[in-house]
Short mmCIF file of C-alpha atoms in Angstrom, two decimals:
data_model
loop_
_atom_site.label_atom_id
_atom_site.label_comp_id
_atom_site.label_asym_id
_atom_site.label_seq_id
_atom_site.Cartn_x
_atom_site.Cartn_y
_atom_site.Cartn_z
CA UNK H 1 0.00 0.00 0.00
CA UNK H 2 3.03 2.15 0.83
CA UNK H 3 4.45 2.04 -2.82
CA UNK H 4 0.62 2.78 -4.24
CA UNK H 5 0.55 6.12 -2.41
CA UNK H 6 4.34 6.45 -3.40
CA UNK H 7 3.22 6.55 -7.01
CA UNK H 8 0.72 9.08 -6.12
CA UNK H 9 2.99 11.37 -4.73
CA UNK H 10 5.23 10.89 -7.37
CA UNK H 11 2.46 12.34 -9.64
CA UNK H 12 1.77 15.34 -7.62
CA UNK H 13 0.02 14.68 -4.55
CA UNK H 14 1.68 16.58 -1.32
CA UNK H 15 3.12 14.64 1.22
CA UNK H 16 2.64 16.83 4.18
CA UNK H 17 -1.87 16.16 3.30
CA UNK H 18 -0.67 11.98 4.39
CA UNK H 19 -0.97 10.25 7.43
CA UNK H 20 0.15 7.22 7.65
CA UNK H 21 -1.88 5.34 10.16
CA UNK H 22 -0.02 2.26 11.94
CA UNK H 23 -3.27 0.91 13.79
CA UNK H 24 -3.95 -0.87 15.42
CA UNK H 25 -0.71 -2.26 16.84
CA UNK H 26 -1.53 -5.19 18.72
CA UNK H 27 0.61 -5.93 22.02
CA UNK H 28 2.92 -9.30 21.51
CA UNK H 29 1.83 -9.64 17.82
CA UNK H 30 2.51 -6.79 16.36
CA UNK H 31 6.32 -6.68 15.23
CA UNK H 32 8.13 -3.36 16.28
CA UNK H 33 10.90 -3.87 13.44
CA UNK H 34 8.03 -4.23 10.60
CA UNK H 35 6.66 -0.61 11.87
CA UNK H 36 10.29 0.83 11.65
CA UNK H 37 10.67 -0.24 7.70
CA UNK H 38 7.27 1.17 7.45
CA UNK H 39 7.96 4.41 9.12
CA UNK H 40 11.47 4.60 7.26
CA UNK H 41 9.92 4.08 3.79
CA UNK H 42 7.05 6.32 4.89
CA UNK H 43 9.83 9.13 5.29
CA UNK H 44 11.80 8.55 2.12
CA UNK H 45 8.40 9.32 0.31
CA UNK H 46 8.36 12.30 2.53
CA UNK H 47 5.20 11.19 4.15
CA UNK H 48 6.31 12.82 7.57
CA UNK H 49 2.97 12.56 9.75
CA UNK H 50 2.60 9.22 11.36
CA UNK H 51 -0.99 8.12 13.53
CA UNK H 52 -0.82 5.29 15.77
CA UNK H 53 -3.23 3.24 18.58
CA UNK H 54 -2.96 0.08 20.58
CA UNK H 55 -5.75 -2.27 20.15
CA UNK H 56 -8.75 -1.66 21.73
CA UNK H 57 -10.78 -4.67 23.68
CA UNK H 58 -14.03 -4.67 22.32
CA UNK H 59 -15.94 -8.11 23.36
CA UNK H 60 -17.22 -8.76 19.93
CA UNK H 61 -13.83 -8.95 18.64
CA UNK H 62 -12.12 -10.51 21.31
CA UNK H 63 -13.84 -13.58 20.49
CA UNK H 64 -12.12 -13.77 16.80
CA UNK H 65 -8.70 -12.60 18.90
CA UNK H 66 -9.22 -15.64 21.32
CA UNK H 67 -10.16 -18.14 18.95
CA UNK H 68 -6.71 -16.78 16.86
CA UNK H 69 -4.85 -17.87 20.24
CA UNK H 70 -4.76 -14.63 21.86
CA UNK H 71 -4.63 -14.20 25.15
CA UNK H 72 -5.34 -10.74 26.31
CA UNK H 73 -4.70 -11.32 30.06
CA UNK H 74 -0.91 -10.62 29.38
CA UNK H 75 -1.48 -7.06 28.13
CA UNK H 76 -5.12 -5.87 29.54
CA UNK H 77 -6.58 -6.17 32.84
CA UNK H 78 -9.93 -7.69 33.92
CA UNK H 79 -13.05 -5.72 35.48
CA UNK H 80 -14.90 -6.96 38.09
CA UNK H 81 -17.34 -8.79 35.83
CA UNK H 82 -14.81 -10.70 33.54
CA UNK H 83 -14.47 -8.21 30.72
CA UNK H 84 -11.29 -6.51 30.14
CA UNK H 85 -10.86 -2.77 30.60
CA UNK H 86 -10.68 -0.91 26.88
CA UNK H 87 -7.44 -0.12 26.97
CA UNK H 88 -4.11 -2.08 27.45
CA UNK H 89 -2.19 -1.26 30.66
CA UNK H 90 -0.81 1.93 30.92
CA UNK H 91 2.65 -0.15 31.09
CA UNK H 92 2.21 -2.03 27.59
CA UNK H 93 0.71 1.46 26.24
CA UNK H 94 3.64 3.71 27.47
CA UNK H 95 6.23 0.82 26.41
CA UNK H 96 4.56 0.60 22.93
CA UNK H 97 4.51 4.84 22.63
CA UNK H 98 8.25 4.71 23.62
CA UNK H 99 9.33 2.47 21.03
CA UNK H 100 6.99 4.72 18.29
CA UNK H 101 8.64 8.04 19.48
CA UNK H 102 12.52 6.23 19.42
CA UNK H 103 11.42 5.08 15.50
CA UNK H 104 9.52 8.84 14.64
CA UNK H 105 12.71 10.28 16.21
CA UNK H 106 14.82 8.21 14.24
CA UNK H 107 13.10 9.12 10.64
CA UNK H 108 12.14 13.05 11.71
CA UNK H 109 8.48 12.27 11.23
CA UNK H 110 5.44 13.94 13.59
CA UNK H 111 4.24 11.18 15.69
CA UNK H 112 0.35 11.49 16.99
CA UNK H 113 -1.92 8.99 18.39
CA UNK H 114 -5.83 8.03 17.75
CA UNK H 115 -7.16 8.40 21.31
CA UNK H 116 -4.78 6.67 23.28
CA UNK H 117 -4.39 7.16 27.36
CA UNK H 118 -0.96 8.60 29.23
CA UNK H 119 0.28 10.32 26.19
CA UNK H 120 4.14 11.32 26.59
CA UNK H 121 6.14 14.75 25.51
CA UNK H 122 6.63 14.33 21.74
CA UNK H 123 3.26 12.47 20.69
CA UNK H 124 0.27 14.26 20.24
CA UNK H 125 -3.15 13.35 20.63
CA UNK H 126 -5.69 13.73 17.48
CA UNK H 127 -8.51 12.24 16.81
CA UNK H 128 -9.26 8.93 14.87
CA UNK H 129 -10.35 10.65 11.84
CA UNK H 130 -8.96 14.06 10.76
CA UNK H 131 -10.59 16.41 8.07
#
C-alpha cells in the first residue's frame, strides 16, 4: 500500500496532506521492526505525519482474537465482571509509545496517536479521523 501512495505522490500529490496510520498495533503480535521499515519508507516518500493506537478490547472482537490464540490477560486487565478494561495497561501502552517516538525520532516524522491514554512529551493526541 506504501508504494501505491508512493506513485501518487510521485504524480503530484503533497506529502505533508498523508498520514500514515499504523493501527492498530496489537501488544505481543505486532512486530516493532516491521513498523520501523514502514515508518522509514514512509519518510523517504516524505510522508512525515505518522498516527498510531494500541488495540482496543471490544468483546465482539475478542472472540475472533481468542479463537486466533490470543490471550489478552498478558497485556489488559480484567473488570470486576470478567471483561477486560478498553485499553491495554498503561505499562504495555507507554512501552509501545516509547518504542513509536525512538522510531519517529529516528526518521524526523510527527508522531500522533488516535485516542490513546498517558500520552508522553513528543506524541500528540488527534482524533481517529482528521478532516
Amino acid at each position: 500500500m506504501i508504494e501505491r501512495v508512493g506513485k501518487f505522490i510521485k504524480q503530484g500529490l503533497d506529502p505533508n496532506m498523508i498520514t500514515l496510520r499504523v493501527d492498530p498495533i496489537v501488544p505481543g503480535v505486532t512486530k516493532i521492526n516491521e513498523v520501523d521499515a514502514l515508518i522509514k519508507r514512509a519518510s523517504e516518500l516524505g510522508i512525515k505525519n505518522v498516527r498510531f493506537s494500541v488495540m482496543d478490547y471490544y468483546k465482539t472482537t475478542s472472540i475472533f482474537m481468542k479463537n486466533l490464540g490470543y490471550n489478552y490477560e498478558e497485556y489488559y486487565v480484567k473488570r470486576d465482571g470478567g471483561e477486560f478494561y478498553t485499553h491495554a495497561r498503561p505499562d504495555v501502552i507507554k512501552g509501545i509509545s516509547e518504542k513509536m517516538l525512538q522510531i519517529a525520532n529516528k526518521y524526523g516524522v510527527k508522531l500522533s496517536t488516535c485516542a490513546e491514554p498517558g500520552v508522553m512529551p513528543g506524541i500528540t493526541k488527534q482524533g481517529c479521523l482528521s478532516v
